[in-house]
PDB file of C-alpha atoms in Angstrom:
ATOM      1  CA  MET A1178      30.424  49.373  11.081  1.00 48.00           C
ATOM      2  CA  GLN A1179      32.419  52.138  10.216  1.00 55.00           C
ATOM      3  CA  ASP A1180      30.829  55.736   8.874  1.00 60.00           C
ATOM      4  CA  TYR A1181      30.089  55.196   5.224  1.00 65.00           C
ATOM      5  CA  LYS A1182      30.038  57.423   2.294  1.00 80.00           C
ATOM      6  CA  HIS A1183      30.216  56.373  -1.302  1.00 79.00           C
ATOM      7  CA  LEU A1184      32.636  57.871  -2.728  1.00 81.00           C
ATOM      8  CA  ASP A1185      32.554  58.290  -6.798  1.00 85.00           C
ATOM      9  CA  LYS A1186      35.773  57.426  -8.718  1.00 86.00           C
ATOM     10  CA  THR A1187      36.998  60.522 -10.501  1.00 89.00           C
ATOM     11  CA  ASP A1188      37.401  61.867 -13.801  1.00 94.00           C
ATOM     12  CA  LYS A1189      41.100  61.853 -13.340  1.00 92.00           C
ATOM     13  CA  GLN A1190      40.841  58.013 -11.960  1.00 90.00           C
ATOM     14  CA  LEU A1191      38.708  57.281 -15.055  1.00 94.00           C
ATOM     15  CA  ARG A1192      41.747  59.627 -17.649  1.00 96.00           C
ATOM     16  CA  SER A1193      44.638  57.384 -15.823  1.00 92.00           C
ATOM     17  CA  TRP A1194      42.648  54.232 -16.574  1.00 93.00           C
ATOM     18  CA  TYR A1195      42.055  54.781 -20.044  1.00 97.00           C
ATOM     19  CA  ASN A1196      45.327  56.269 -20.751  1.00 97.00           C
ATOM     20  CA  ASP A1197      47.236  53.469 -19.402  1.00 95.00           C
ATOM     21  CA  LYS A1198      44.519  51.364 -21.910  1.00 96.00           C
ATOM     22  CA  VAL A1199      45.635  53.287 -24.870  1.00 97.00           C
ATOM     23  CA  ARG A1200      49.559  53.358 -23.782  1.00 97.00           C
ATOM     24  CA  GLU A1201      48.467  49.065 -23.622  1.00 97.00           C
ATOM     25  CA  GLY A1202      47.178  49.166 -26.866  1.00 97.00           C
ATOM     26  CA  LYS A1203      43.730  47.739 -25.736  1.00 97.00           C
ATOM     27  CA  ILE A1204      41.241  50.535 -26.288  1.00 97.00           C
ATOM     28  CA  GLY A1205      39.612  49.993 -29.781  1.00 95.00           C
ATOM     29  CA  ASN A1206      37.587  53.010 -31.238  1.00 90.00           C
ATOM     30  CA  MET A1207      36.330  55.013 -28.412  1.00 95.00           C
ATOM     31  CA  ASP A1208      37.522  58.261 -27.299  1.00 97.00           C
ATOM     32  CA  PHE A1209      38.115  58.997 -23.412  1.00 98.00           C
ATOM     33  CA  ASP A1210      34.133  61.131 -23.713  1.00 98.00           C
ATOM     34  CA  THR A1211      32.452  58.246 -24.973  1.00 97.00           C
ATOM     35  CA  PHE A1212      34.408  55.849 -22.355  1.00 97.00           C
ATOM     36  CA  GLN A1213      33.406  58.101 -19.241  1.00 97.00           C
ATOM     37  CA  ASN A1214      29.628  58.502 -20.224  1.00 97.00           C
ATOM     38  CA  TRP A1215      29.872  54.836 -20.620  1.00 97.00           C
ATOM     39  CA  TYR A1216      31.282  54.501 -17.557  1.00 96.00           C
ATOM     40  CA  VAL A1217      28.908  57.129 -15.631  1.00 95.00           C
ATOM     41  CA  THR A1218      26.150  55.733 -16.907  1.00 95.00           C
ATOM     42  CA  ASN A1219      26.967  51.961 -16.723  1.00 94.00           C
ATOM     43  CA  ALA A1220      29.072  51.716 -13.772  1.00 90.00           C
ATOM     44  CA  THR A1221      26.455  50.904 -10.972  1.00 92.00           C
ATOM     45  CA  SER A1222      25.745  47.051 -10.654  1.00 94.00           C
ATOM     46  CA  CYS A1223      28.818  43.756 -11.264  1.00 93.00           C
ATOM     47  CA  HIS A1224      27.566  42.870 -15.074  1.00 94.00           C
ATOM     48  CA  TYR A1225      28.164  38.816 -13.486  1.00 91.00           C
ATOM     49  CA  CYS A1226      26.668  38.082 -10.036  1.00 91.00           C
ATOM     50  CA  GLY A1227      24.484  42.323  -9.701  1.00 93.00           C
ATOM     51  CA  LEU A1228      26.668  43.254  -6.580  1.00 91.00           C
ATOM     52  CA  THR A1229      26.159  47.122  -6.477  1.00 93.00           C
ATOM     53  CA  ALA A1230      28.912  49.737  -6.427  1.00 90.00           C
ATOM     54  CA  SER A1231      28.092  50.446  -2.910  1.00 90.00           C
ATOM     55  CA  GLU A1232      27.963  47.356  -1.772  1.00 90.00           C
ATOM     56  CA  SER A1233      31.757  46.242  -3.762  1.00 85.00           C
ATOM     57  CA  GLN A1234      32.341  49.659  -1.894  1.00 86.00           C
ATOM     58  CA  GLN A1235      31.426  48.775   1.432  1.00 85.00           C
ATOM     59  CA  ILE A1236      32.696  45.381   1.563  1.00 79.00           C
ATOM     60  CA  VAL A1237      36.550  46.752   0.447  1.00 75.00           C
ATOM     61  CA  ARG A1238      36.347  50.088   3.005  1.00 75.00           C
ATOM     62  CA  ASN A1239      34.974  48.217   6.091  1.00 71.00           C
ATOM     63  CA  ARG A1240      37.351  45.437   5.764  1.00 70.00           C
ATOM     64  CA  LYS A1241      34.410  42.900   5.792  1.00 69.00           C
ATOM     65  CA  LEU A1242      37.388  41.012   3.146  1.00 68.00           C
ATOM     66  CA  THR A1243      41.169  41.525   3.119  1.00 65.00           C
ATOM     67  CA  SER A1244      43.720  41.959  -0.106  1.00 67.00           C
ATOM     68  CA  LYS A1245      47.170  43.934  -0.672  1.00 65.00           C
ATOM     69  CA  ARG A1246      44.945  44.817  -3.772  1.00 62.00           C
ATOM     70  CA  PHE A1247      42.742  46.848  -1.721  1.00 61.00           C
ATOM     71  CA  PRO A1248      43.146  50.003   0.521  1.00 63.00           C
ATOM     72  CA  GLN A1249      45.787  50.388   3.146  1.00 64.00           C
ATOM     73  CA  ASN A1250      45.070  51.901   6.640  1.00 66.00           C
ATOM     74  CA  GLY A1251      41.799  53.653   4.939  1.00 62.00           C
ATOM     75  CA  LYS A1252      44.068  55.024   1.966  1.00 62.00           C
ATOM     76  CA  HIS A1253      43.892  54.040  -1.623  1.00 60.00           C
ATOM     77  CA  GLY A1254      46.546  55.105  -4.612  1.00 58.00           C
ATOM     78  CA  ARG A1255      47.866  53.178  -6.998  1.00 58.00           C
ATOM     79  CA  GLY A1256      48.246  48.985  -6.563  1.00 55.00           C
ATOM     80  CA  THR A1257      45.485  49.836  -4.205  1.00 52.00           C
ATOM     81  CA  SER A1258      42.435  50.659  -4.948  1.00 59.00           C
ATOM     82  CA  ARG A1259      40.941  47.746  -6.736  1.00 65.00           C
ATOM     83  CA  GLY A1260      37.572  46.425  -4.595  1.00 54.00           C
ATOM     84  CA  MET A1261      36.482  50.198  -4.121  1.00 73.00           C
ATOM     85  CA  TRP A1262      34.676  50.605  -7.772  1.00 80.00           C
ATOM     86  CA  LEU A1263      33.518  48.495 -10.089  1.00 91.00           C
ATOM     87  CA  GLU A1264      36.166  47.696 -12.734  1.00 91.00           C
ATOM     88  CA  VAL A1265      36.012  47.626 -16.703  1.00 95.00           C
ATOM     89  CA  ASP A1266      35.638  44.015 -17.903  1.00 94.00           C
ATOM     90  CA  ARG A1267      35.969  42.765 -21.353  1.00 94.00           C
ATOM     91  CA  TYR A1268      33.650  40.526 -22.587  1.00 92.00           C
ATOM     92  CA  ASN A1269      35.931  38.983 -24.874  1.00 91.00           C
ATOM     93  CA  PRO A1270      38.920  38.763 -22.795  1.00 91.00           C
ATOM     94  CA  ASN A1271      41.439  38.883 -26.447  1.00 91.00           C
ATOM     95  CA  GLY A1272      39.110  41.865 -28.015  1.00 94.00           C
ATOM     96  CA  LYS A1273      39.633  45.608 -27.331  1.00 96.00           C
ATOM     97  CA  TYR A1274      38.132  47.933 -24.925  1.00 97.00           C
ATOM     98  CA  GLU A1275      35.428  49.462 -26.959  1.00 96.00           C
ATOM     99  CA  ILE A1276      31.682  49.838 -26.791  1.00 96.00           C
ATOM    100  CA  GLY A1277      29.802  46.209 -27.340  1.00 95.00           C
ATOM    101  CA  ASN A1278      33.065  44.135 -25.174  1.00 96.00           C
ATOM    102  CA  ILE A1279      33.110  46.006 -22.136  1.00 96.00           C
ATOM    103  CA  VAL A1280      30.948  45.624 -18.941  1.00 96.00           C
ATOM    104  CA  PRO A1281      30.668  46.449 -15.314  1.00 96.00           C
ATOM    105  CA  SER A1282      32.408  44.115 -13.452  1.00 94.00           C
ATOM    106  CA  CYS A1283      33.104  43.636  -9.056  1.00 89.00           C
ATOM    107  CA  TYR A1284      36.506  42.947  -8.391  1.00 87.00           C
ATOM    108  CA  PHE A1285      35.869  39.588  -7.105  1.00 85.00           C
ATOM    109  CA  CYS A1286      34.169  38.140 -10.806  1.00 89.00           C
ATOM    110  CA  ASN A1287      36.955  40.145 -12.572  1.00 87.00           C
ATOM    111  CA  ASN A1288      39.719  38.655 -10.817  1.00 84.00           C
ATOM    112  CA  ASP A1289      38.296  35.457 -10.739  1.00 80.00           C
ATOM    113  CA  LYS A1290      37.221  35.402 -14.720  1.00 79.00           C
ATOM    114  CA  SER A1291      40.226  36.434 -15.533  1.00 76.00           C
ATOM    115  CA  ASP A1292      40.979  36.325 -19.524  1.00 74.00           C
ATOM    116  CA  VAL A1293      40.269  32.700 -18.929  1.00 74.00           C
ATOM    117  CA  PHE A1294      36.095  32.922 -20.144  1.00 73.00           C
ATOM    118  CA  GLN A1295      34.017  34.687 -22.386  1.00 75.00           C
ATOM    119  CA  GLY A1296      31.325  36.571 -20.460  1.00 74.00           C
ATOM    120  CA  ASP A1297      28.213  34.223 -20.877  1.00 80.00           C
ATOM    121  CA  ASP A1298      30.715  31.340 -20.147  1.00 79.00           C
ATOM    122  CA  TYR A1299      31.939  32.505 -16.664  1.00 76.00           C
ATOM    123  CA  LYS A1300      28.310  32.926 -16.485  1.00 81.00           C
ATOM    124  CA  LYS A1301      27.564  29.725 -16.893  1.00 83.00           C
ATOM    125  CA  PHE A1302      31.518  28.591 -14.412  1.00 77.00           C
ATOM    126  CA  MET A1303      29.963  30.940 -11.777  1.00 76.00           C
ATOM    127  CA  ASN A1304      26.280  29.065 -11.432  1.00 82.00           C
ATOM    128  CA  ASP A1305      28.086  25.558 -11.161  1.00 82.00           C
ATOM    129  CA  ARG A1306      31.594  25.485 -11.223  1.00 78.00           C
ATOM    130  CA  ILE A1307      31.782  21.424 -10.805  1.00 80.00           C
ATOM    131  CA  GLY A1308      29.017  21.070 -13.022  1.00 79.00           C
ATOM    132  CA  PHE A1309      30.275  23.710 -15.723  1.00 76.00           C
ATOM    133  CA  LEU A1310      34.127  21.921 -15.525  1.00 77.00           C
ATOM    134  CA  LYS A1311      32.597  18.457 -16.079  1.00 77.00           C
ATOM    135  CA  GLN A1312      30.795  19.327 -19.154  1.00 77.00           C
ATOM    136  CA  LEU A1313      33.906  20.658 -20.703  1.00 73.00           C
ATOM    137  CA  LEU A1314      35.478  17.213 -19.922  1.00 73.00           C
ATOM    138  CA  THR A1315      32.819  15.459 -21.257  1.00 73.00           C
ATOM    139  CA  VAL A1316      32.716  17.623 -24.460  1.00 68.00           C
ATOM    140  CA  LEU A1317      36.438  17.243 -25.006  1.00 68.00           C
ATOM    141  CA  ILE A1318      36.077  13.274 -24.627  1.00 66.00           C
ATOM    142  CA  ALA A1319      33.089  12.736 -27.108  1.00 67.00           C
ATOM    143  CA  CYS A1320      35.420  15.106 -29.618  1.00 63.00           C
ATOM    144  CA  PHE A1321      37.989  12.622 -28.787  1.00 62.00           C
ATOM    145  CA  ALA A1322      35.944   9.658 -29.598  1.00 61.00           C
ATOM    146  CA  LEU A1323      34.871  11.266 -33.134  1.00 60.00           C
ATOM    147  CA  SER A1324      38.155  11.253 -34.014  1.00 61.00           C
ATOM    148  CA  CYS A1325      39.396   7.614 -33.479  1.00 58.00           C
ATOM    149  CA  SER A1326      39.110   5.556 -35.822  1.00 54.00           C
ATOM    150  CA  SER A1327      38.706   1.973 -33.638  1.00 58.00           C
ATOM    151  CA  ILE A1328      35.062   3.631 -32.717  1.00 57.00           C
ATOM    152  CA  ASP A1329      32.039   3.485 -34.407  1.00 61.00           C
ATOM    153  CA  PRO A1330      29.598   4.274 -32.490  1.00 57.00           C
ATOM    154  CA  ASN A1331      26.637   2.499 -34.980  1.00 64.00           C
ATOM    155  CA  LYS A1332      28.308  -0.756 -34.023  1.00 65.00           C
ATOM    156  CA  LEU A1333      28.430  -0.346 -30.325  1.00 61.00           C
ATOM    157  CA  SER A1334      26.014   0.577 -27.878  1.00 68.00           C
ATOM    158  CA  GLU A1335      26.629   4.014 -25.625  1.00 63.00           C
ATOM    159  CA  ASP A1336      27.885   1.457 -23.370  1.00 67.00           C
ATOM    160  CA  GLU A1337      30.742  -0.220 -25.150  1.00 70.00           C
ATOM    161  CA  ALA A1338      31.191   3.031 -26.527  1.00 66.00           C
ATOM    162  CA  ARG A1339      31.401   5.059 -23.376  1.00 65.00           C
ATOM    163  CA  LYS A1340      33.866   2.383 -21.987  1.00 70.00           C
ATOM    164  CA  LEU A1341      35.832   2.322 -25.511  1.00 67.00           C
ATOM    165  CA  ILE A1342      36.289   6.210 -25.309  1.00 65.00           C
ATOM    166  CA  ILE A1343      37.525   6.702 -22.227  1.00 65.00           C
ATOM    167  CA  ALA A1344      39.793   3.531 -22.973  1.00 68.00           C
ATOM    168  CA  GLU A1345      41.399   5.421 -25.832  1.00 63.00           C
ATOM    169  CA  PHE A1346      41.584   8.448 -24.010  1.00 59.00           C
ATOM    170  CA  GLN A1347      43.106   7.726 -20.902  1.00 61.00           C
ATOM    171  CA  LYS A1348      46.319   6.316 -23.253  1.00 62.00           C
ATOM    172  CA  GLU A1349      46.057  10.445 -24.124  1.00 55.00           C
ATOM    173  CA  SER A1350      45.557  11.196 -21.138  1.00 54.00           C
ATOM    174  CA  PRO A1351      46.822   9.038 -18.428  1.00 50.00           C
ATOM    175  CA  ASN A1352      46.172  11.402 -14.943  1.00 48.00           C
ATOM    176  CA  MET A1353      42.098  11.605 -16.792  1.00 47.00           C
ATOM    177  CA  VAL A1354      39.252  11.437 -13.988  1.00 43.00           C
ATOM    178  CA  GLU A1355      36.780   8.640 -14.671  1.00 45.00           C
ATOM    179  CA  VAL A1356      34.031  10.161 -13.602  1.00 44.00           C
ATOM    180  CA  ILE A1357      32.642  11.689 -16.639  1.00 47.00           C
ATOM    181  CA  ASP A1358      28.313  12.719 -17.360  1.00 48.00           C
ATOM    182  CA  PHE A1359      28.205  11.326 -20.835  1.00 48.00           C
ATOM    183  CA  LYS A1360      23.922  12.876 -20.702  1.00 50.00           C
ATOM    184  CA  GLU A1361      25.893  16.355 -19.889  1.00 46.00           C
ATOM    185  CA  ALA A1362      27.310  16.797 -23.489  1.00 44.00           C
ATOM    186  CA  ASP A1363      23.701  16.032 -25.132  1.00 44.00           C
ATOM    187  CA  GLY A1364      24.688  18.051 -28.640  1.00 49.00           C
ATOM    188  CA  VAL A1365      28.326  16.155 -29.169  1.00 49.00           C
ATOM    189  CA  LYS A1366      26.302  12.788 -27.791  1.00 46.00           C
ATOM    190  CA  GLN A1367      23.360  13.784 -29.980  1.00 51.00           C
ATOM    191  CA  GLU A1368      25.947  13.614 -33.210  1.00 49.00           C
ATOM    192  CA  MET A1369      27.812  10.122 -32.124  1.00 48.00           C
ATOM    193  CA  PHE A1370      24.944   8.149 -31.539  1.00 47.00           C
ATOM    194  CA  GLY A1371      22.022  10.120 -33.426  1.00 49.00           C
ATOM    195  CA  GLN A1372      18.634   8.146 -32.854  1.00 41.00           C
ATOM    196  CA  LYS A1373      19.613   5.196 -32.053  1.00 42.00           C
ATOM    197  CA  ASN A1374      18.086   2.582 -29.731  1.00 41.00           C
ATOM    198  CA  THR A1375      21.092   1.068 -26.705  1.00 40.00           C
TER     199      THR A1375
END
């Protein structure tokens, strides 16, 4: 491992990031001084995974992981400095960059979260990716079932309703995977089957 000395993000870099977001119309009610103070105070570890700013920089600078977006030949510049410092993520990706909607994020989490997840959902996804995605499918199918006029959960056992729901859903989505864990969607399942004994 090469000699490592942590490099803090400069005021110039922070101002450049801030001005870019202002030009893009993505800054909420937050002036530069407020943003700078927030960054200096909060950007010590990733909100999602806990990776520290120092750990992230060591991984990138010592080339433990590589990317075209990371510094090249020890030089960082526009387009090649990702991973060097913690980034500013919008907790709600559809909101503005403003206090209350920004969190420090390592490159890896920020890139992975993208604009797909809200902050809390991303944490759940990180803990169990497959389970999280299957639960989304389960809830989708259960909601679909609630909208089907041909399914009356009061007249069917849970198993019969499950088979009918999957059959109906596959008419609409023929490529749907059949292995769905209905027990994962407890809230929707309770709404469908209530206290009915099966």
